[in-house]
Coordinates of C-alpha atoms in Angstrom, one line a residue:
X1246 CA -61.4 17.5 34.0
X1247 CA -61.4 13.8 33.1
X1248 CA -60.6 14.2 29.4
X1249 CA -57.9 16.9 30.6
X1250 CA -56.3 14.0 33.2
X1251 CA -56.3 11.8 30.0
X1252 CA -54.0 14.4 27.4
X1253 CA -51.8 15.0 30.7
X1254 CA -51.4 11.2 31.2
X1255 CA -50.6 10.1 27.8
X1256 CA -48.4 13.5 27.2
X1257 CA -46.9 12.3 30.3
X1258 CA -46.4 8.6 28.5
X1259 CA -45.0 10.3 25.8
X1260 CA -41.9 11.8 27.6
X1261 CA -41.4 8.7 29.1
X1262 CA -41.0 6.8 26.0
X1263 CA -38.7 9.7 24.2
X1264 CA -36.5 9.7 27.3
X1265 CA -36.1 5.9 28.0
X1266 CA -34.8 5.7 23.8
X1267 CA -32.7 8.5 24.5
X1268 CA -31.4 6.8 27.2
X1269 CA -31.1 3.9 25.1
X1270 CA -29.2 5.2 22.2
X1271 CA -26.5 6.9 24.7
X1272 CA -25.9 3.6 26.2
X1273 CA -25.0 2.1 23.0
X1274 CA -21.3 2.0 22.5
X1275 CA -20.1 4.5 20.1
X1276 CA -18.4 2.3 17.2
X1277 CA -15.0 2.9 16.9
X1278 CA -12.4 2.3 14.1
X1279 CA -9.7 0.0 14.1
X1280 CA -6.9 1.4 15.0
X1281 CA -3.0 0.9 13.1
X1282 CA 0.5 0.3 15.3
X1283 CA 2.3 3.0 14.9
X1284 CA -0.3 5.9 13.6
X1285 CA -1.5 8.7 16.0
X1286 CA -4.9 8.6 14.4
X1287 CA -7.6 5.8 12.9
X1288 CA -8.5 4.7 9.8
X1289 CA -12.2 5.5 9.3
X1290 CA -14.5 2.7 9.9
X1291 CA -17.1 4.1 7.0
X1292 CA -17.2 1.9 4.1
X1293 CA -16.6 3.6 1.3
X1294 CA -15.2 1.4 -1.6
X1295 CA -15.4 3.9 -4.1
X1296 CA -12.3 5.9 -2.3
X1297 CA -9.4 5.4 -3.3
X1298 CA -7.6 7.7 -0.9
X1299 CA -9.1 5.4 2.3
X1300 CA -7.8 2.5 0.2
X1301 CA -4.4 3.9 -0.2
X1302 CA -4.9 4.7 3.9
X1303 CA -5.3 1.4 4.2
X1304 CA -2.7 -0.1 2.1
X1305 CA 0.0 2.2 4.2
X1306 CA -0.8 0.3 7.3
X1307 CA 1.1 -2.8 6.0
X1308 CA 4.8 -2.7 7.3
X1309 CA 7.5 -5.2 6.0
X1310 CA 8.1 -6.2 9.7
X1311 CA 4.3 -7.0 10.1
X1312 CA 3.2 -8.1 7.2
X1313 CA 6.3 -10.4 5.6
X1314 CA 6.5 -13.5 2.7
X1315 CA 2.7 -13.5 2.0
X1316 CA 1.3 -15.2 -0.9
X1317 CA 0.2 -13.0 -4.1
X1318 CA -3.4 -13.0 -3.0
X1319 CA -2.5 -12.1 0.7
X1320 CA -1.0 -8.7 -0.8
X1321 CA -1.8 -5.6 1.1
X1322 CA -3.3 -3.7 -2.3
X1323 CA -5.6 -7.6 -1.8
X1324 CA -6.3 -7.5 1.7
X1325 CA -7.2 -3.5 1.5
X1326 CA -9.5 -3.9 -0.9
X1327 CA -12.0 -5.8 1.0
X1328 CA -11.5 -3.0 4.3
X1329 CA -9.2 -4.5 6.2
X1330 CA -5.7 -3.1 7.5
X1331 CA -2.5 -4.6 9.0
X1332 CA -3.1 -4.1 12.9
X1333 CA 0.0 -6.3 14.2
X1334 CA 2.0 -9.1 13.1
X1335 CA 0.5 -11.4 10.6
X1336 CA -2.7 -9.5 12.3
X1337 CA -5.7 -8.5 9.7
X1338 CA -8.8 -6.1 11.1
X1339 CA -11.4 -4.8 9.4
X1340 CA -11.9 -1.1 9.9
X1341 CA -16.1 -1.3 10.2
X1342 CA -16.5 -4.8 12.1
X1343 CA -13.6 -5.0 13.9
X1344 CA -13.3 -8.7 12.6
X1345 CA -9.9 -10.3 13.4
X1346 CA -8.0 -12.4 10.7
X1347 CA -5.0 -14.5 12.2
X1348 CA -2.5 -14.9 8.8
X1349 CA 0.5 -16.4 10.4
X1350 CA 1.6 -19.7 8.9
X1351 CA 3.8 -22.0 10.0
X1352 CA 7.5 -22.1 8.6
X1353 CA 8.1 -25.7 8.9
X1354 CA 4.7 -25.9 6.7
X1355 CA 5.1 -28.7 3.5
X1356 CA 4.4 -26.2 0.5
X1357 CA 0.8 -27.7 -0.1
X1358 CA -0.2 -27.1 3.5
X1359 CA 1.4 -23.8 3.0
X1360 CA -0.3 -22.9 -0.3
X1361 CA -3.7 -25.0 1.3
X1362 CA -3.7 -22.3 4.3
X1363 CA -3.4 -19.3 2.1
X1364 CA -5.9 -20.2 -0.4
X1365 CA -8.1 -20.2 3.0
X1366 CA -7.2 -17.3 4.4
X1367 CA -7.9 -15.7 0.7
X1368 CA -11.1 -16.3 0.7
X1369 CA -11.9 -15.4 4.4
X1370 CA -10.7 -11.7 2.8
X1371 CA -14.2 -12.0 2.1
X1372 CA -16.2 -14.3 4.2
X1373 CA -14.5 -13.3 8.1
X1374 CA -16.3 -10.1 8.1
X1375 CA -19.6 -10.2 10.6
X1376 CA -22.8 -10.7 9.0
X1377 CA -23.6 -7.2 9.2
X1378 CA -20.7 -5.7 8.0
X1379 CA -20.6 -3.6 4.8
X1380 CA -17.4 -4.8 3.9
X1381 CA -19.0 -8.1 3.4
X1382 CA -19.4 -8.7 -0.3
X1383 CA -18.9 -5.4 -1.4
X1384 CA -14.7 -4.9 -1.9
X1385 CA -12.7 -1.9 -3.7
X1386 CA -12.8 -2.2 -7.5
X1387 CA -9.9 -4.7 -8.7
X1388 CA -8.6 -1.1 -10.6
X1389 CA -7.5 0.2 -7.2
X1390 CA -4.6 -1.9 -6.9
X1391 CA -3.5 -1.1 -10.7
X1392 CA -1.6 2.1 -11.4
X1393 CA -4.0 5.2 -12.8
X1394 CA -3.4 5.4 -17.1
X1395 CA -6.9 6.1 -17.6
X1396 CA -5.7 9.5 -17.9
X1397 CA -2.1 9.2 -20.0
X1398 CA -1.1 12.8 -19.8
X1399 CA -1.6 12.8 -16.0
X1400 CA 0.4 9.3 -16.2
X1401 CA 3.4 11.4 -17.8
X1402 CA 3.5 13.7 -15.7
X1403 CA 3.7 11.3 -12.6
X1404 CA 6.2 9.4 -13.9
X1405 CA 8.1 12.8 -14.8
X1406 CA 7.8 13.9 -11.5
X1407 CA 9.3 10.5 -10.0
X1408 CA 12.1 10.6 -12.7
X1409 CA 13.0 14.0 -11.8
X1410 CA 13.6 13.0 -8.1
X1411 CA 16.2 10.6 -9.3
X1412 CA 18.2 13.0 -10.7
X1413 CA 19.5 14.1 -7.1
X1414 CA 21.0 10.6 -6.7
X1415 CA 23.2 11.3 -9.8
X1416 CA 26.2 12.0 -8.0
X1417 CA 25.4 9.3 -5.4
X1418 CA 24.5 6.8 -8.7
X1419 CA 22.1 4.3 -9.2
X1420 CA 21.3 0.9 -9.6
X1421 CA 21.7 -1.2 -12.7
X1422 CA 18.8 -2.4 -14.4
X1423 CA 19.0 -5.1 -16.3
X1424 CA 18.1 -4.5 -20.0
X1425 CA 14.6 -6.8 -21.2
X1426 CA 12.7 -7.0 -24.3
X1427 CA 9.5 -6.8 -22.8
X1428 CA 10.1 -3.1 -21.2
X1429 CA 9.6 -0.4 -23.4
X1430 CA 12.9 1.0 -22.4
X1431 CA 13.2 3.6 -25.5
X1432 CA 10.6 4.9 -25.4
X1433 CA 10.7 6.3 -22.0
X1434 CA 14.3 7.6 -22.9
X1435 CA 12.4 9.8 -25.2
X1436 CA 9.9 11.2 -22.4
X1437 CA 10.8 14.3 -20.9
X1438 CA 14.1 14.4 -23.0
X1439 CA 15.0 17.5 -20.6
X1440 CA 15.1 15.7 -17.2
X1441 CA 17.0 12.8 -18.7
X1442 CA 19.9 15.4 -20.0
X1443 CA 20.3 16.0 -16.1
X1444 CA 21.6 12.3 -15.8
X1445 CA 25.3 11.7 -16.5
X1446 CA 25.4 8.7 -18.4
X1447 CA 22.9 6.5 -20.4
X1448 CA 22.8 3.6 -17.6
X1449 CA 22.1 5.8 -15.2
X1450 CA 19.2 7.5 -17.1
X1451 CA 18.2 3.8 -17.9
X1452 CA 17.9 2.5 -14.0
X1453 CA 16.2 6.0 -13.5
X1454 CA 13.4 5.2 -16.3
X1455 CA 13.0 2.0 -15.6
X1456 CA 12.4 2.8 -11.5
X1457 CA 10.2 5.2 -12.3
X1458 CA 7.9 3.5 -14.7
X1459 CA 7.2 1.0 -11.8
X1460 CA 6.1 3.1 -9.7
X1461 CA 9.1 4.0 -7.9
X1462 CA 10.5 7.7 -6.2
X1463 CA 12.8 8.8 -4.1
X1464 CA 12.1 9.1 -0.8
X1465 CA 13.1 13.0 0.1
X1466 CA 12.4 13.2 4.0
X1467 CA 15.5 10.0 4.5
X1468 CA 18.6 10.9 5.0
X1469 CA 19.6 7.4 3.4
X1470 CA 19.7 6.7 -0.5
X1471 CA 15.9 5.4 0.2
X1472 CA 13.2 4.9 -2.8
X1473 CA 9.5 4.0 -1.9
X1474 CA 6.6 2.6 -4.0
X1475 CA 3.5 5.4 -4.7
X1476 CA 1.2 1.8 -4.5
X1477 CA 2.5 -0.6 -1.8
X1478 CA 4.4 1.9 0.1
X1479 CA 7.4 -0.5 -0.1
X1480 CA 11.0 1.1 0.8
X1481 CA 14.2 0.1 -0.2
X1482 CA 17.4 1.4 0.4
X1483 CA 19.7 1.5 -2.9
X1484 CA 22.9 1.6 -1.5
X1485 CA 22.7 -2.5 -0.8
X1486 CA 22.8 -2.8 -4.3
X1487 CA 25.9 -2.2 -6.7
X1488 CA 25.7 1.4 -7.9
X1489 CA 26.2 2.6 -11.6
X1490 CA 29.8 5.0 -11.5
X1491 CA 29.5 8.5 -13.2
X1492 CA 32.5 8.2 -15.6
X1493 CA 34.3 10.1 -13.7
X1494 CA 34.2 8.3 -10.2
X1495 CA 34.2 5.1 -12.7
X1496 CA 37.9 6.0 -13.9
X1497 CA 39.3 7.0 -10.6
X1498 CA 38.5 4.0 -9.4
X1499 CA 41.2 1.5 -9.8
X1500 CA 40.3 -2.5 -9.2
X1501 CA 42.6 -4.3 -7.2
X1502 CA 43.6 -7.4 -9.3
X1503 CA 43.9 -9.7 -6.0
X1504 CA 40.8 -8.8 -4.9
X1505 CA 38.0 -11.1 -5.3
X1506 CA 34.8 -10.1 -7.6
X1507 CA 32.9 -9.3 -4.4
X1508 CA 35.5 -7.5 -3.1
X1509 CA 35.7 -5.1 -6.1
X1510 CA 32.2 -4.6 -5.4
X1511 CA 32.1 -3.7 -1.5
X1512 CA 30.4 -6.5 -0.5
X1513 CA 27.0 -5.1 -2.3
X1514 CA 24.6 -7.1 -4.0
X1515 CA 25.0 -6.8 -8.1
X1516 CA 21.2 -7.3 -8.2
X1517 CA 19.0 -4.5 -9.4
X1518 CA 15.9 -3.1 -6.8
X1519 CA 13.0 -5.2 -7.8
X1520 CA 11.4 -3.4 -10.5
X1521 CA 7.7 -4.1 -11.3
X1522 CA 7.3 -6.0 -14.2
X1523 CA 4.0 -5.5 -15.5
X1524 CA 1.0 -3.4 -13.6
X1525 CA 2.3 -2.6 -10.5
X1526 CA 5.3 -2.5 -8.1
X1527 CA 3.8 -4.3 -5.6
X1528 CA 3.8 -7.2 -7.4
X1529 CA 8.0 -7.1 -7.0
X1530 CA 8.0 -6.8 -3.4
X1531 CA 5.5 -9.1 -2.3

């Protein structure tokens, strides 16, 4: 009976323990991501730098009214790529730790405090993660915030698809690029030869090319003449710039002599949308 009071007693121990960690683990706060103004759901608070799709997640939460006039290394395809996301003006938060990074700077800042601050904040990217977050030290690859040419025919067909959006703004005309040695403008008036015979001049297949080659497409679900980047998620809307005419429209309309040069224009900029002159598109708009 005694050795029989002893199993019951330490069986007895036994639930206790298993019970009082149960009760343990339920009491610990469930860990919840950070959520993004604006999005009826949360970005994921795994860490999983190897996916690109939670980066691109990421990246999206940036809006030009939140995040504005940041410094290259303050870029949303940066600040993404080390986990965090864009959770209110000039507001950074990681989506594991919850960690807060305050980015706003000063207008009336000289330019060396200005650049001073920033080259701080850069490098709290890194360092203003907790000390057990697996964000810390362990960021997206660098090759995230470049466009995908690993694979080229895939990279065709991308930038096929984007030019064969723009071919719906024919009628309502494009932008003018500006011509530079450096783009390799001919030979992306030789890609998909078919789609470009849907544009109605040469400068408008141009603009289209060039657009598209930075990363550039329309955006179908606006009403409004609207193109967005496939990186940074940037919009602009075209129609602030001065279009490209269709012969056509271009021969019905007849200048004014006494108006001035900006009149002839309708008050639109002559600027071209910026166009992404190297890697990515991003680097245009921020």
């Amino acid at each position: 009976p005694e050795v029989k009071m002893s199993e019951q007693t330490l069986f007895e121990k036994q639930r206790r323990i298993a019970a009082l960690l149960d009760t343990f683990s339920s009491s610990r706060p469930a860990e919840t991501p950070a959520s993004t103004p604006g999005s009826s759901s949360s970005t994921s608070t795994s860490c999983k730098p190897w996916d690109r799709d939670q980066y691109l997640e990421r990246v999206a939460t940036f809006k030009i009214h939140s995040w504005f006039a940041k410094d290259d290394g303050l870029s949303p395809l940066k600040c993404a790529r080390f986990g965090w996301v864009n959770s209110g003006p000039d507001l950074l938060q990681c989506v594991s730790c919850a960690a807060v990074l305050d980015c706003t700077l000063d207008p009336d800042l000289e330019p060396e405090a200005a650049k001073a601050i920033s080259d701080k904040l850069k490098t709290q990217l890194k360092e203003k993660h907790t000390n057990l977050c697996p964000w810390r030290g362990n960021p997206c690859a660098a090759a995230f915030a470049q466009p995908e040419t690993n694979n080229p025919e895939a990279a065709r067909q991308h930038f096929t698809a984007r030019l064969e959006g723009f071919t719906k703004l024919a009628a309502h005309s494009l932008p003018p690029i500006v011509d530079s040695k450096d783009f390799p403008l001919a030979a992306l008036l030789r890609t998909s030869e078919e789609v470009m015979e849907k544009f109605p001049t040469d400068t408008c297949r141009k603009s289209a090319s060039v657009l598209a080659a930075c990363g550039w497409k329309l955006d179908t679900e606006s009403s409004l003449a609207v193109i967005v980047c496939e990186m940074c998620f940037r919009r602009i809307d075209i129609e602030v710039y001065e279009a490209v005419l269709p012969p056509a429209a271009a021969d019905a309309a007849v200048p004014d002599p006494s108006s001035s040069a900006g009149d002839a224009t309708g008050g639109k900029s002559a600027a071209a949308p910026p166009a992404a002159g190297g890697a990515t598109a991003a680097a245009a708009v921020n």
